[in-house]
Amino acid sequence: MPSIAHDPGHGLWILSGPGSSYVLHLDDAHRLRGLHWGPRLTLDQAASLLNYPAPGRRSFEDPADGTLDLDTAGAMRYAHAGIQVRFQDGVRDLEPRLVDATQSDSALVLRFADRHYPLIIETHYHLREGTDVLERHVRLQHTGGPADGPITVVRADSATWVLPRLGDYRLSQVRGQWSAETRLTRTPLPYGETVTTSRRGITGHQANPWAMIDDGSATEEHGPVWSCALAWSGGWKLTAQRLPTERVTVSAGFGHDPVTRELAPGEELVTPVCVGAYTEDGFGAASRLWHRYVRDHVLAHPDEVRPVLYNSWEATGYDIDVTGQIELAEKAAALGVELFVMDDGWFGARTNDAAGLGDWTPNPERFPDGLAPLIDRVHELGMGFGLWVEPEMVNPDSDLYRAHPDWVLHQPHRRRTEHRNQLVLNLARPDVAAWVHGRLDELVTKNAIDFLKWDMNRPFTEAGWPDAEGDPDRLWTDHVHALYAILDRLRADHPDLRIESCSSGSGRLDLGILARSDQVWASDNTDAVDRVEIQHGFSQLYPAQVMGAWVTDSPNPFTGRSVPLDFRFRVAATGVLGLGGDLNRWGDTELARAAELVAEYKAARHLVQLGEQHRLSGQGDLTAVQYLAPDGRETAVIALRHARHFGHRDAPLPLRALDPAARYRDTATGAVHHGAVLLTHGLPLDLAADDHTSTLVHLVREPA
Ligand code: DGJ
């Protein structure tokens, strides 16, 4: 049961989950400090922190720097400020004073008003039942009249997280680029400001809006970890700051430099949620907490098992038609595929990437009778039908653009830079958003579509809105809000429709899009060896049940590497399995083995997708992940080994979180293992000597 307690005498609020507390302190100058974030404390224990000696002499700084939860710019604070504004008269300093506090067992709102200017700043805190995550956001409101003019919001971070003093600080994040996303990095946190950001209008391949901090000694299984993640799918900025005074904060919010946002009199700005979590027991426990949070509080259909899908993209590219798609669908169905997804190339003049985007009607030469013959056949084969769309985009060579050249993001006197021959529709315009929604709604209503792959292949450039009323910069936020509104409305009106978020891979992967999608395409790079690293980084925050992974051809069309079919399957089996190869080119032996491997996945996928994930530490270059059923009665282990060295056999792989007193039966071999032995000595592995070998072991607990 979450709890929030208040000690008015000391100006303290303490917000506690099952294993952690977050303590706020309002000082005499009405500065709201983050006093504690870590193991659970009582109010008394928290109050004792107020007697701690002030840090040493600091003649050139305000000791509040690096300690503020409501981190407003002003006075002698020179560090990064989470809230920065500019009033019409040029004043930038803020002097907030608490005017109201409302609280329940799980929510707290502290309302501050500037001492002079017409600005309200509210900090919102929400504890989620049964977990140690704290959701935060900020609301700014211009309470003045026309004479006050607009207030420019320069920065409105959703949260500034104040870290406790640690012996040292290490920052974990993911970095990447197209086809090489979500690669984990752990680096000592340097002094100064470490900024990760997206200025692209999407979450981005280059960084993902989350960070974890530890003291440099945490491992997969040991040590406290502080983490936070932003629920936002547009531009963002995360600032991890280490001051010379050894105070550390992590501040995160939407928007990027130098974009600002004008608040007109009476207007408000509500930031997206930033979620924070303190965990003990290492990065593995931190990931499990995030996975549970995504399941319990973010996803709309967390208990559904995602189907095995087939996607035609790597097989056919733009060269598609009804006959070819039906042929692939029949082959896919024979392998046990449950959802057939037709990718790009089915509409308008889209025979390559230079034309047709925006014209969402089936190409009459490729689909003379519309989509129905294909969809009907796919359904007849017992599969769901999925369709690729890229609704926020337009090719200049399209009927849509010819009719509405003003609908795209553009600036006067500036070029319209094309990327992949396309431009971005300005969804911040209500007419454009309404048109996009209308087309998609029509598509889904008129055709029996079960699944949309919603793609977005182009970052914002020349992001202008020349005829905007008011501040054109608001397009950065309004585009994302409009995207969310379209997705929310489509999902409400078509409750059986499921959605995959894609942005040339995982360019739009975040907690905001996950509230409106059922899975995310993890990367355009389907090379199984590269995927091990990409998926390892993905798993730090996001659960396997949202991670789309396909088995494609060998040699891989992107990297040219050849990898055995079993290995390709087992790598994809650590997420939501899909097939994406050209099945017309697969031989009978390959197809027969593929059917077996699909069946193997289906037998274990409830564990992979809905179970608790433990990344195991194998020896050498062995990567292994264990998935445990919530009731502990079954577990699956996927082990992947790139190369055997020196002829040494694989060491048994110690498993996690089993009942030491129980015995577990291997469903494939019938071998029975003791829980205590699996936990200490490990699961014997019988991997072949070849490179890229793998296994999926499914263990079921024997009745007592
Ligand atoms: C980028 C996606 O990531 C691919 O899977 C594919 O859908 C292409 N777009 C189609 O244009």
mmCIF file of N, CA and C in Angstrom, residues 574-684:
data_model
loop_
_atom_site.group_PDB
_atom_site.id
_atom_site.type_symbol
_atom_site.label_atom_id
_atom_site.label_comp_id
_atom_site.label_asym_id
_atom_site.label_seq_id
_atom_site.Cartn_x
_atom_site.Cartn_y
_atom_site.Cartn_z
ATOM 1 N N THR A 574 13.644 -14.238 -27.704
ATOM 2 C CA THR A 574 13.736 -13.517 -26.429
ATOM 3 C C THR A 574 12.799 -12.307 -26.421
ATOM 4 N N GLY A 575 12.023 -12.155 -27.470
ATOM 5 C CA GLY A 575 11.042 -11.066 -27.509
ATOM 6 C C GLY A 575 9.743 -11.587 -28.093
ATOM 7 N N VAL A 576 9.094 -10.746 -28.904
ATOM 8 C CA VAL A 576 7.875 -11.156 -29.599
ATOM 9 C C VAL A 576 8.325 -11.699 -30.950
ATOM 10 N N LEU A 577 8.275 -13.016 -31.086
ATOM 11 C CA LEU A 577 8.832 -13.649 -32.281
ATOM 12 C C LEU A 577 8.060 -13.265 -33.540
ATOM 13 N N GLY A 578 8.814 -12.962 -34.575
ATOM 14 C CA GLY A 578 8.228 -12.735 -35.891
ATOM 15 C C GLY A 578 9.115 -13.392 -36.927
ATOM 16 N N LEU A 579 8.572 -13.584 -38.107
ATOM 17 C CA LEU A 579 9.376 -14.082 -39.222
ATOM 18 C C LEU A 579 9.372 -13.001 -40.286
ATOM 19 N N GLY A 580 10.531 -12.772 -40.869
ATOM 20 C CA GLY A 580 10.598 -11.702 -41.856
ATOM 21 C C GLY A 580 11.428 -12.087 -43.058
ATOM 22 N N GLY A 581 11.704 -13.363 -43.228
ATOM 23 C CA GLY A 581 12.546 -13.783 -44.347
ATOM 24 C C GLY A 581 11.715 -14.027 -45.604
ATOM 25 N N ASP A 582 12.427 -14.259 -46.703
ATOM 26 C CA ASP A 582 11.731 -14.569 -47.953
ATOM 27 C C ASP A 582 11.448 -16.068 -47.972
ATOM 28 N N LEU A 583 10.281 -16.450 -47.528
ATOM 29 C CA LEU A 583 9.957 -17.869 -47.366
ATOM 30 C C LEU A 583 9.977 -18.613 -48.692
ATOM 31 N N ASN A 584 9.858 -17.881 -49.794
ATOM 32 C CA ASN A 584 9.928 -18.537 -51.103
ATOM 33 C C ASN A 584 11.323 -19.100 -51.360
ATOM 34 N N ARG A 585 12.292 -18.548 -50.670
ATOM 35 C CA ARG A 585 13.669 -19.000 -50.898
ATOM 36 C C ARG A 585 14.138 -19.997 -49.839
ATOM 37 N N TRP A 586 13.304 -20.241 -48.853
ATOM 38 C CA TRP A 586 13.705 -21.208 -47.822
ATOM 39 C C TRP A 586 13.437 -22.622 -48.339
ATOM 40 N N GLY A 587 14.411 -23.522 -48.147
ATOM 41 C CA GLY A 587 14.250 -24.912 -48.582
ATOM 42 C C GLY A 587 13.330 -25.678 -47.637
ATOM 43 N N ASP A 588 12.987 -26.916 -48.034
ATOM 44 C CA ASP A 588 12.057 -27.718 -47.234
ATOM 45 C C ASP A 588 12.603 -27.997 -45.833
ATOM 46 N N THR A 589 13.897 -28.278 -45.746
ATOM 47 C CA THR A 589 14.478 -28.590 -44.428
ATOM 48 C C THR A 589 14.377 -27.368 -43.525
ATOM 49 N N GLU A 590 14.696 -26.224 -44.108
ATOM 50 C CA GLU A 590 14.637 -24.973 -43.331
ATOM 51 C C GLU A 590 13.193 -24.692 -42.880
ATOM 52 N N LEU A 591 12.249 -24.903 -43.791
ATOM 53 C CA LEU A 591 10.849 -24.627 -43.446
ATOM 54 C C LEU A 591 10.372 -25.586 -42.346
ATOM 55 N N ALA A 592 10.792 -26.844 -42.469
ATOM 56 C CA ALA A 592 10.355 -27.826 -41.466
ATOM 57 C C ALA A 592 10.939 -27.470 -40.099
ATOM 58 N N ARG A 593 12.206 -27.081 -40.088
ATOM 59 C CA ARG A 593 12.844 -26.712 -38.809
ATOM 60 C C ARG A 593 12.207 -25.423 -38.257
ATOM 61 N N ALA A 594 11.880 -24.515 -39.167
ATOM 62 C CA ALA A 594 11.251 -23.261 -38.731
ATOM 63 C C ALA A 594 9.921 -23.548 -38.030
ATOM 64 N N ALA A 595 9.158 -24.487 -38.588
ATOM 65 C CA ALA A 595 7.865 -24.820 -37.963
ATOM 66 C C ALA A 595 8.104 -25.372 -36.555
ATOM 67 N N GLU A 596 9.137 -26.187 -36.396
ATOM 68 C CA GLU A 596 9.437 -26.737 -35.056
ATOM 69 C C GLU A 596 9.825 -25.616 -34.092
ATOM 70 N N LEU A 597 10.598 -24.682 -34.610
ATOM 71 C CA LEU A 597 11.073 -23.607 -33.726
ATOM 72 C C LEU A 597 9.948 -22.632 -33.369
ATOM 73 N N VAL A 598 9.003 -22.451 -34.284
ATOM 74 C CA VAL A 598 7.826 -21.632 -33.947
ATOM 75 C C VAL A 598 7.047 -22.332 -32.831
ATOM 76 N N ALA A 599 6.907 -23.638 -32.961
ATOM 77 C CA ALA A 599 6.167 -24.398 -31.936
ATOM 78 C C ALA A 599 6.900 -24.334 -30.597
ATOM 79 N N GLU A 600 8.223 -24.439 -30.647
ATOM 80 C CA GLU A 600 9.012 -24.355 -29.407
ATOM 81 C C GLU A 600 8.767 -23.006 -28.727
ATOM 82 N N TYR A 601 8.755 -21.946 -29.528
ATOM 83 C CA TYR A 601 8.522 -20.607 -28.964
ATOM 84 C C TYR A 601 7.125 -20.509 -28.360
ATOM 85 N N LYS A 602 6.148 -21.013 -29.107
ATOM 86 C CA LYS A 602 4.767 -20.895 -28.616
ATOM 87 C C LYS A 602 4.605 -21.600 -27.264
ATOM 88 N N ALA A 603 5.313 -22.711 -27.096
ATOM 89 C CA ALA A 603 5.183 -23.455 -25.836
ATOM 90 C C ALA A 603 5.789 -22.677 -24.668
ATOM 91 N N ALA A 604 6.710 -21.770 -24.959
ATOM 92 C CA ALA A 604 7.400 -21.061 -23.867
ATOM 93 C C ALA A 604 7.086 -19.569 -23.841
ATOM 94 N N ARG A 605 6.318 -19.071 -24.800
ATOM 95 C CA ARG A 605 6.219 -17.603 -24.921
ATOM 96 C C ARG A 605 5.460 -16.946 -23.772
ATOM 97 N N HIS A 606 4.569 -17.709 -23.107
ATOM 98 C CA HIS A 606 3.896 -17.106 -21.958
ATOM 99 C C HIS A 606 4.928 -16.741 -20.896
ATOM 100 N N LEU A 607 6.033 -17.497 -20.870
ATOM 101 C CA LEU A 607 7.093 -17.181 -19.898
ATOM 102 C C LEU A 607 7.928 -16.006 -20.396
ATOM 103 N N VAL A 608 8.302 -16.055 -21.679
ATOM 104 C CA VAL A 608 9.129 -14.976 -22.243
ATOM 105 C C VAL A 608 8.379 -13.644 -22.154
ATOM 106 N N GLN A 609 7.120 -13.663 -22.569
ATOM 107 C CA GLN A 609 6.392 -12.395 -22.677
ATOM 108 C C GLN A 609 5.803 -11.932 -21.345
ATOM 109 N N LEU A 610 5.340 -12.863 -20.536
ATOM 110 C CA LEU A 610 4.628 -12.442 -19.325
ATOM 111 C C LEU A 610 5.395 -12.765 -18.045
ATOM 112 N N GLY A 611 6.507 -13.474 -18.189
ATOM 113 C CA GLY A 611 7.246 -13.880 -16.993
ATOM 114 C C GLY A 611 8.198 -12.804 -16.501
ATOM 115 N N GLU A 612 8.906 -13.174 -15.451
ATOM 116 C CA GLU A 612 9.898 -12.256 -14.862
ATOM 117 C C GLU A 612 11.247 -12.559 -15.515
ATOM 118 N N GLN A 613 11.916 -11.509 -15.951
ATOM 119 C CA GLN A 613 13.127 -11.726 -16.741
ATOM 120 C C GLN A 613 14.391 -11.612 -15.886
ATOM 121 N N HIS A 614 15.246 -12.625 -15.996
ATOM 122 C CA HIS A 614 16.545 -12.583 -15.302
ATOM 123 C C HIS A 614 17.636 -12.729 -16.349
ATOM 124 N N ARG A 615 18.434 -11.685 -16.503
ATOM 125 C CA ARG A 615 19.580 -11.811 -17.419
ATOM 126 C C ARG A 615 20.671 -12.567 -16.661
ATOM 127 N N LEU A 616 21.075 -13.707 -17.178
ATOM 128 C CA LEU A 616 22.014 -14.559 -16.452
ATOM 129 C C LEU A 616 23.434 -14.242 -16.878
ATOM 130 N N SER A 617 24.359 -14.506 -15.958
ATOM 131 C CA SER A 617 25.741 -14.272 -16.373
ATOM 132 C C SER A 617 26.361 -15.601 -16.759
ATOM 133 N N GLY A 618 26.460 -15.788 -18.046
ATOM 134 C CA GLY A 618 27.100 -16.997 -18.532
ATOM 135 C C GLY A 618 28.592 -16.760 -18.660
ATOM 136 N N GLN A 619 29.358 -17.835 -18.825
ATOM 137 C CA GLN A 619 30.802 -17.662 -18.981
ATOM 138 C C GLN A 619 31.151 -17.376 -20.433
ATOM 139 N N GLY A 620 32.260 -16.690 -20.650
ATOM 140 C CA GLY A 620 32.707 -16.412 -22.009
ATOM 141 C C GLY A 620 31.687 -15.560 -22.738
ATOM 142 N N ASP A 621 31.467 -15.861 -24.003
ATOM 143 C CA ASP A 621 30.530 -15.014 -24.743
ATOM 144 C C ASP A 621 29.134 -15.627 -24.790
ATOM 145 N N LEU A 622 28.785 -16.319 -23.723
ATOM 146 C CA LEU A 622 27.438 -16.874 -23.623
ATOM 147 C C LEU A 622 26.486 -15.790 -23.114
ATOM 148 N N THR A 623 25.381 -15.614 -23.823
ATOM 149 C CA THR A 623 24.336 -14.700 -23.353
ATOM 150 C C THR A 623 23.144 -15.567 -22.982
ATOM 151 N N ALA A 624 22.594 -15.363 -21.813
ATOM 152 C CA ALA A 624 21.466 -16.212 -21.422
ATOM 153 C C ALA A 624 20.445 -15.398 -20.651
ATOM 154 N N VAL A 625 19.199 -15.694 -20.918
ATOM 155 C CA VAL A 625 18.110 -15.018 -20.217
ATOM 156 C C VAL A 625 17.154 -16.081 -19.697
ATOM 157 N N GLN A 626 16.714 -15.882 -18.466
ATOM 158 C CA GLN A 626 15.752 -16.814 -17.865
ATOM 159 C C GLN A 626 14.437 -16.079 -17.653
ATOM 160 N N TYR A 627 13.347 -16.771 -17.905
ATOM 161 C CA TYR A 627 12.014 -16.175 -17.736
ATOM 162 C C TYR A 627 11.249 -17.056 -16.759
ATOM 163 N N LEU A 628 10.705 -16.440 -15.744
ATOM 164 C CA LEU A 628 10.058 -17.204 -14.684
ATOM 165 C C LEU A 628 8.576 -16.877 -14.652
ATOM 166 N N ALA A 629 7.732 -17.928 -14.603
ATOM 167 C CA ALA A 629 6.287 -17.694 -14.523
ATOM 168 C C ALA A 629 5.967 -16.946 -13.238
ATOM 169 N N PRO A 630 4.951 -16.072 -13.257
ATOM 170 C CA PRO A 630 4.617 -15.332 -12.048
ATOM 171 C C PRO A 630 4.336 -16.252 -10.855
ATOM 172 N N ASP A 631 3.785 -17.449 -11.124
ATOM 173 C CA ASP A 631 3.526 -18.355 -9.997
ATOM 174 C C ASP A 631 4.718 -19.269 -9.699
ATOM 175 N N GLY A 632 5.809 -19.090 -10.401
ATOM 176 C CA GLY A 632 7.031 -19.839 -10.122
ATOM 177 C C GLY A 632 6.983 -21.297 -10.579
ATOM 178 N N ARG A 633 5.926 -21.698 -11.276
ATOM 179 C CA ARG A 633 5.780 -23.129 -11.604
ATOM 180 C C ARG A 633 6.534 -23.546 -12.860
ATOM 181 N N GLU A 634 6.940 -22.570 -13.652
ATOM 182 C CA GLU A 634 7.680 -22.905 -14.882
ATOM 183 C C GLU A 634 8.763 -21.866 -15.094
ATOM 184 N N THR A 635 9.777 -22.284 -15.799
ATOM 185 C CA THR A 635 10.793 -21.306 -16.182
ATOM 186 C C THR A 635 11.374 -21.711 -17.537
ATOM 187 N N ALA A 636 11.789 -20.731 -18.293
ATOM 188 C CA ALA A 636 12.431 -21.022 -19.585
ATOM 189 C C ALA A 636 13.777 -20.316 -19.611
ATOM 190 N N VAL A 637 14.737 -20.961 -20.229
ATOM 191 C CA VAL A 637 16.069 -20.362 -20.356
ATOM 192 C C VAL A 637 16.445 -20.362 -21.823
ATOM 193 N N ILE A 638 16.839 -19.213 -22.323
ATOM 194 C CA ILE A 638 17.374 -19.158 -23.687
ATOM 195 C C ILE A 638 18.852 -18.823 -23.567
ATOM 196 N N ALA A 639 19.695 -19.721 -24.087
ATOM 197 C CA ALA A 639 21.148 -19.498 -24.018
ATOM 198 C C ALA A 639 21.684 -19.386 -25.439
ATOM 199 N N LEU A 640 22.533 -18.398 -25.647
ATOM 200 C CA LEU A 640 23.072 -18.105 -26.980
ATOM 201 C C LEU A 640 24.585 -18.024 -26.851
ATOM 202 N N ARG A 641 25.289 -18.809 -27.646
ATOM 203 C CA ARG A 641 26.735 -18.722 -27.565
ATOM 204 C C ARG A 641 27.323 -18.455 -28.945
ATOM 205 N N HIS A 642 28.151 -17.411 -29.005
ATOM 206 C CA HIS A 642 28.701 -17.022 -30.312
ATOM 207 C C HIS A 642 29.811 -17.965 -30.768
ATOM 208 N N ALA A 643 30.730 -18.285 -29.865
ATOM 209 C CA ALA A 643 31.856 -19.144 -30.270
ATOM 210 C C ALA A 643 32.387 -19.893 -29.062
ATOM 211 N N ARG A 644 32.744 -21.137 -29.276
ATOM 212 C CA ARG A 644 33.395 -21.890 -28.200
ATOM 213 C C ARG A 644 34.896 -21.645 -28.300
ATOM 214 N N HIS A 645 35.522 -21.439 -27.158
ATOM 215 C CA HIS A 645 36.959 -21.144 -27.176
ATOM 216 C C HIS A 645 37.760 -22.279 -26.549
ATOM 217 N N PHE A 646 38.883 -22.584 -27.156
ATOM 218 C CA PHE A 646 39.857 -23.572 -26.655
ATOM 219 C C PHE A 646 39.253 -24.966 -26.489
ATOM 220 N N GLY A 647 38.146 -25.208 -27.149
ATOM 221 C CA GLY A 647 37.530 -26.529 -27.027
ATOM 222 C C GLY A 647 36.865 -26.763 -25.683
ATOM 223 N N HIS A 648 36.806 -25.735 -24.822
ATOM 224 C CA HIS A 648 36.204 -25.929 -23.494
ATOM 225 C C HIS A 648 34.696 -26.087 -23.614
ATOM 226 N N ARG A 649 34.150 -27.008 -22.861
ATOM 227 C CA ARG A 649 32.695 -27.168 -22.852
ATOM 228 C C ARG A 649 32.075 -26.052 -22.018
ATOM 229 N N ASP A 650 30.814 -25.816 -22.254
ATOM 230 C CA ASP A 650 30.157 -24.715 -21.531
ATOM 231 C C ASP A 650 29.961 -25.077 -20.064
ATOM 232 N N ALA A 651 30.248 -24.122 -19.222
ATOM 233 C CA ALA A 651 30.001 -24.342 -17.791
ATOM 234 C C ALA A 651 28.489 -24.350 -17.567
ATOM 235 N N PRO A 652 28.001 -25.158 -16.604
ATOM 236 C CA PRO A 652 26.574 -25.093 -16.287
ATOM 237 C C PRO A 652 26.187 -23.664 -15.912
ATOM 238 N N LEU A 653 24.930 -23.338 -16.159
ATOM 239 C CA LEU A 653 24.465 -21.951 -16.048
ATOM 240 C C LEU A 653 23.590 -21.791 -14.794
ATOM 241 N N PRO A 654 24.101 -21.120 -13.744
ATOM 242 C CA PRO A 654 23.275 -20.973 -12.538
ATOM 243 C C PRO A 654 21.999 -20.187 -12.831
ATOM 244 N N LEU A 655 20.864 -20.720 -12.364
ATOM 245 C CA LEU A 655 19.574 -20.063 -12.592
ATOM 246 C C LEU A 655 19.201 -19.232 -11.369
ATOM 247 N N ARG A 656 18.126 -18.493 -11.473
ATOM 248 C CA ARG A 656 17.697 -17.552 -10.433
ATOM 249 C C ARG A 656 16.265 -17.829 -9.999
ATOM 250 N N ALA A 657 15.977 -17.402 -8.799
ATOM 251 C CA ALA A 657 14.610 -17.266 -8.292
ATOM 252 C C ALA A 657 13.784 -18.561 -8.328
ATOM 253 N N LEU A 658 14.471 -19.700 -8.244
ATOM 254 C CA LEU A 658 13.725 -20.968 -8.191
ATOM 255 C C LEU A 658 13.530 -21.364 -6.732
ATOM 256 N N ASP A 659 12.658 -22.322 -6.515
ATOM 257 C CA ASP A 659 12.471 -22.851 -5.170
ATOM 258 C C ASP A 659 13.541 -23.924 -4.953
ATOM 259 N N PRO A 660 14.448 -23.708 -3.993
ATOM 260 C CA PRO A 660 15.529 -24.684 -3.825
ATOM 261 C C PRO A 660 15.005 -26.070 -3.465
ATOM 262 N N ALA A 661 13.841 -26.116 -2.841
ATOM 263 C CA ALA A 661 13.323 -27.420 -2.406
ATOM 264 C C ALA A 661 12.600 -28.157 -3.531
ATOM 265 N N ALA A 662 12.318 -27.443 -4.630
ATOM 266 C CA ALA A 662 11.515 -28.062 -5.691
ATOM 267 C C ALA A 662 12.404 -28.781 -6.706
ATOM 268 N N ARG A 663 11.746 -29.612 -7.521
ATOM 269 C CA ARG A 663 12.451 -30.264 -8.625
ATOM 270 C C ARG A 663 11.795 -29.816 -9.926
ATOM 271 N N TYR A 664 12.589 -29.678 -10.965
ATOM 272 C CA TYR A 664 12.093 -29.126 -12.232
ATOM 273 C C TYR A 664 12.399 -30.105 -13.363
ATOM 274 N N ARG A 665 11.379 -30.367 -14.171
ATOM 275 C CA ARG A 665 11.532 -31.323 -15.274
ATOM 276 C C ARG A 665 11.698 -30.577 -16.601
ATOM 277 N N ASP A 666 12.702 -30.999 -17.359
ATOM 278 C CA ASP A 666 12.953 -30.435 -18.694
ATOM 279 C C ASP A 666 11.899 -31.016 -19.647
ATOM 280 N N THR A 667 11.070 -30.156 -20.237
ATOM 281 C CA THR A 667 9.951 -30.663 -21.047
ATOM 282 C C THR A 667 10.437 -31.361 -22.321
ATOM 283 N N ALA A 668 11.649 -31.068 -22.761
ATOM 284 C CA ALA A 668 12.136 -31.701 -23.994
ATOM 285 C C ALA A 668 12.795 -33.040 -23.704
ATOM 286 N N THR A 669 13.630 -33.099 -22.664
ATOM 287 C CA THR A 669 14.421 -34.323 -22.433
ATOM 288 C C THR A 669 13.859 -35.187 -21.315
ATOM 289 N N GLY A 670 13.006 -34.613 -20.503
ATOM 290 C CA GLY A 670 12.468 -35.353 -19.361
ATOM 291 C C GLY A 670 13.411 -35.339 -18.162
ATOM 292 N N ALA A 671 14.619 -34.781 -18.323
ATOM 293 C CA ALA A 671 15.572 -34.753 -17.194
ATOM 294 C C ALA A 671 14.997 -33.939 -16.039
ATOM 295 N N VAL A 672 15.248 -34.421 -14.815
ATOM 296 C CA VAL A 672 14.731 -33.707 -13.648
ATOM 297 C C VAL A 672 15.908 -33.100 -12.881
ATOM 298 N N HIS A 673 15.760 -31.807 -12.534
ATOM 299 C CA HIS A 673 16.832 -31.090 -11.840
ATOM 300 C C HIS A 673 16.320 -30.608 -10.492
ATOM 301 N N HIS A 674 17.218 -30.576 -9.503
ATOM 302 C CA HIS A 674 16.864 -30.035 -8.186
ATOM 303 C C HIS A 674 17.013 -28.518 -8.214
ATOM 304 N N GLY A 675 16.026 -27.821 -7.656
ATOM 305 C CA GLY A 675 16.090 -26.361 -7.604
ATOM 306 C C GLY A 675 17.390 -25.879 -6.964
ATOM 307 N N ALA A 676 17.742 -26.489 -5.823
ATOM 308 C CA ALA A 676 18.939 -26.039 -5.097
ATOM 309 C C ALA A 676 20.186 -26.194 -5.959
ATOM 310 N N VAL A 677 20.218 -27.237 -6.755
ATOM 311 C CA VAL A 677 21.397 -27.492 -7.585
ATOM 312 C C VAL A 677 21.427 -26.535 -8.776
ATOM 313 N N LEU A 678 20.242 -26.291 -9.345
ATOM 314 C CA LEU A 678 20.185 -25.325 -10.463
ATOM 315 C C LEU A 678 20.627 -23.941 -10.000
ATOM 316 N N LEU A 679 20.262 -23.587 -8.761
ATOM 317 C CA LEU A 679 20.597 -22.250 -8.256
ATOM 318 C C LEU A 679 22.089 -22.103 -7.980
ATOM 319 N N THR A 680 22.712 -23.185 -7.526
ATOM 320 C CA THR A 680 24.114 -23.049 -7.146
ATOM 321 C C THR A 680 25.062 -23.563 -8.225
ATOM 322 N N HIS A 681 24.823 -24.779 -8.688
ATOM 323 C CA HIS A 681 25.754 -25.358 -9.675
ATOM 324 C C HIS A 681 25.329 -25.072 -11.100
ATOM 325 N N GLY A 682 24.044 -24.846 -11.292
ATOM 326 C CA GLY A 682 23.603 -24.415 -12.614
ATOM 327 C C GLY A 682 22.979 -25.506 -13.465
ATOM 328 N N LEU A 683 22.457 -25.067 -14.582
ATOM 329 C CA LEU A 683 21.815 -25.933 -15.568
ATOM 330 C C LEU A 683 22.887 -26.410 -16.544
ATOM 331 N N PRO A 684 23.092 -27.727 -16.646
ATOM 332 C CA PRO A 684 24.102 -28.191 -17.611
ATOM 333 C C PRO A 684 23.669 -27.813 -19.020
#
